[in-house]
C-alpha cells in the first residue's frame, strides 16, 4: 500500500494547520496498527481483513474515525471468518484527531516523561514516541495480547517506547510528568497521582460521560484543574476480558415493555439521552450506573432508563401527544432526568461543563461551579 499519501490526507483532516502534531500523523502508517477490525452489522459484528482488501483497509485506516478491534473478549486479529461476536467493543484504534487532542490537553513539552494509559492498537504510543524521545514514553494496557501486538507493530516502524501489560488502575512503576488516559475511569486511581510528579499534568475522561478532566498536581499531593469545554468518549477501564452487566437479569426487558407502579404524564418531551451529551453526563453524576436507550418507530418515540438498584422508567409519545411515563423501583429516574432538564431551562446551561476539579490523593474527585457541587 502506498500509505504516505493517505497519511498526509489524514493529517490534514485531523490536525490544525501549523500544529506540530500534523507531520507526526503524516509519518505514521496507521494501517499497520489495525490489520483486522470489526464492523457492526445489525446486532452483531462482522470481521474485515485489511490485506485481503487494500482499498477498504486504506479507507478505514486513514479516515478520522475510531475502528473497533476487539468486541467482548474477541480480538479481530485472532478471529476466523464467519465469527459474529455480539456485545460491547472493548478496544479500538481511536480516531486520530481525538488522540491528538488528548495529547494537546496534556501540554506536552520537550523532555517530558509520559505515561500513556490504554495502549490499544499502539497508534497513540507511536505519535507520542515521535513527539518525545521514545525512551520517555511508557504505554500500558490490561490486555497482554494488545501490548505484545502493539510492541511488534511499533518495532516494525522503528519505534521502541516502553510497553507493559498491567492493570492501569493498579500499582504503577516510575514517575511521570504527564499522564494521558485513553480509557475512562469513574474515580481517578490513587496510583495515578502517586506516579505523577508535582507540577505534572493529568488528562483523563470520566466513565459514562463525555467529560475530559485536566488537573495539575500540587506539592500537597492533590491535583486541581477543570472539566474542559471539549468532549470525548472512551471505553471504560476494565480489569478483566469484558465488561460485567451491572443490571439485574430481565430489567432491560422490564423497562422496555412492562407497566410501571407509577404511570403519569410529563410536560417534558421524550429525549434521546445518548445524543444529549451534557444531559447524559449530568445523569451519570446524579444517578451513576444508569443505563438508557431510545427508539423511534412510526412516529412513536420511546426512551427507557434502568439502574442497578432495580429502578426503571419508560417515557413514550406519538407525534405531539402527551408524554406517558411508566416508573418503578426505589427511585424515580424520569424525575431525576427532568430535574436536570429543568436546571438547564432555568440557567441556560448545565454546570458540569467548565467545572473546577479537585482530586485528592485517594482519588476522590470533587466538581464545583458556582453554587453547584458534586463528588464522584
CSV table of N, CA and C in Angstrom, one decimal, residues 208 243-256 287-293 304-312 333:
chain,number,residue,atom,x,y,z
A,208,UNK,N,-18.9,6.9,31.6
A,208,UNK,CA,-20.3,7.1,31.4
A,208,UNK,C,-20.6,8.5,31.0
A,243,UNK,N,-16.7,-6.4,30.0
A,243,UNK,CA,-17.4,-5.6,31.0
A,243,UNK,C,-18.6,-6.4,31.6
A,244,UNK,N,-18.7,-6.4,32.9
A,244,UNK,CA,-19.8,-7.2,33.5
A,244,UNK,C,-21.1,-6.4,33.3
A,245,UNK,N,-22.2,-7.1,33.2
A,245,UNK,CA,-23.5,-6.5,33.1
A,245,UNK,C,-23.9,-6.1,34.5
A,246,UNK,N,-24.1,-4.8,34.8
A,246,UNK,CA,-24.4,-4.4,36.2
A,246,UNK,C,-25.9,-4.4,36.5
A,247,UNK,N,-26.8,-4.6,35.5
A,247,UNK,CA,-28.2,-4.6,35.7
A,247,UNK,C,-28.7,-6.0,36.1
A,248,UNK,N,-29.7,-6.0,37.0
A,248,UNK,CA,-30.3,-7.3,37.3
A,248,UNK,C,-30.9,-8.0,36.1
A,249,UNK,N,-30.9,-9.3,36.1
A,249,UNK,CA,-31.5,-10.0,34.9
A,249,UNK,C,-32.9,-9.6,34.6
A,250,UNK,N,-33.2,-9.3,33.4
A,250,UNK,CA,-34.5,-9.0,32.9
A,250,UNK,C,-34.9,-7.6,33.1
A,251,UNK,N,-34.1,-6.7,33.7
A,251,UNK,CA,-34.5,-5.4,34.0
A,251,UNK,C,-34.6,-4.6,32.7
A,252,UNK,N,-33.7,-4.8,31.7
A,252,UNK,CA,-33.9,-4.1,30.4
A,252,UNK,C,-35.2,-4.4,29.8
A,253,UNK,N,-35.6,-5.7,29.8
A,253,UNK,CA,-36.8,-6.0,29.1
A,253,UNK,C,-38.0,-5.4,29.9
A,254,UNK,N,-37.9,-5.4,31.2
A,254,UNK,CA,-39.0,-4.8,32.1
A,254,UNK,C,-39.1,-3.3,31.7
A,255,UNK,N,-38.0,-2.6,31.6
A,255,UNK,CA,-38.0,-1.2,31.4
A,255,UNK,C,-38.6,-0.9,30.0
A,256,UNK,N,-38.4,-1.8,29.1
A,256,UNK,CA,-38.9,-1.5,27.7
A,256,UNK,C,-40.3,-1.8,27.5
A,287,UNK,N,-27.1,10.0,39.0
A,287,UNK,CA,-27.6,8.6,39.2
A,287,UNK,C,-26.6,7.7,38.5
A,288,UNK,N,-25.3,7.6,39.0
A,288,UNK,CA,-24.3,6.8,38.3
A,288,UNK,C,-24.7,5.3,38.2
A,289,UNK,N,-24.3,4.8,37.0
A,289,UNK,CA,-24.7,3.4,36.7
A,289,UNK,C,-26.0,3.3,35.9
A,290,UNK,N,-26.7,4.4,35.6
A,290,UNK,CA,-27.9,4.3,34.9
A,290,UNK,C,-27.6,4.0,33.4
A,291,UNK,N,-28.4,3.0,32.9
A,291,UNK,CA,-28.3,2.6,31.5
A,291,UNK,C,-29.6,3.1,30.8
A,292,UNK,N,-29.4,3.5,29.6
A,292,UNK,CA,-30.6,4.0,28.9
A,292,UNK,C,-30.6,3.6,27.4
A,293,UNK,N,-31.7,3.8,26.8
A,293,UNK,CA,-31.9,3.5,25.3
A,293,UNK,C,-33.0,4.3,24.7
A,304,UNK,N,-36.0,4.7,27.5
A,304,UNK,CA,-36.1,3.9,28.8
A,304,UNK,C,-34.8,4.1,29.5
A,305,UNK,N,-34.9,4.0,30.8
A,305,UNK,CA,-33.8,4.1,31.7
A,305,UNK,C,-33.9,2.9,32.8
A,306,UNK,N,-32.7,2.4,33.2
A,306,UNK,CA,-32.7,1.4,34.2
A,306,UNK,C,-31.4,1.5,35.1
A,307,UNK,N,-31.6,1.2,36.3
A,307,UNK,CA,-30.5,1.4,37.3
A,307,UNK,C,-30.2,0.1,38.0
A,308,UNK,N,-28.9,-0.2,38.4
A,308,UNK,CA,-28.7,-1.5,39.1
A,308,UNK,C,-29.5,-1.7,40.4
A,309,UNK,N,-30.0,-0.6,41.0
A,309,UNK,CA,-30.8,-0.8,42.2
A,309,UNK,C,-32.2,-1.3,41.9
A,310,UNK,N,-32.5,-1.5,40.7
A,310,UNK,CA,-33.8,-2.1,40.3
A,310,UNK,C,-34.8,-1.0,39.8
A,311,UNK,N,-34.4,0.3,39.9
A,311,UNK,CA,-35.3,1.3,39.4
A,311,UNK,C,-35.3,1.3,37.8
A,312,UNK,N,-36.4,1.7,37.3
A,312,UNK,CA,-36.5,1.9,35.8
A,312,UNK,C,-37.6,2.9,35.5
A,333,UNK,N,-36.5,7.6,38.1
A,333,UNK,CA,-35.4,8.0,37.2
A,333,UNK,C,-35.8,9.1,36.3
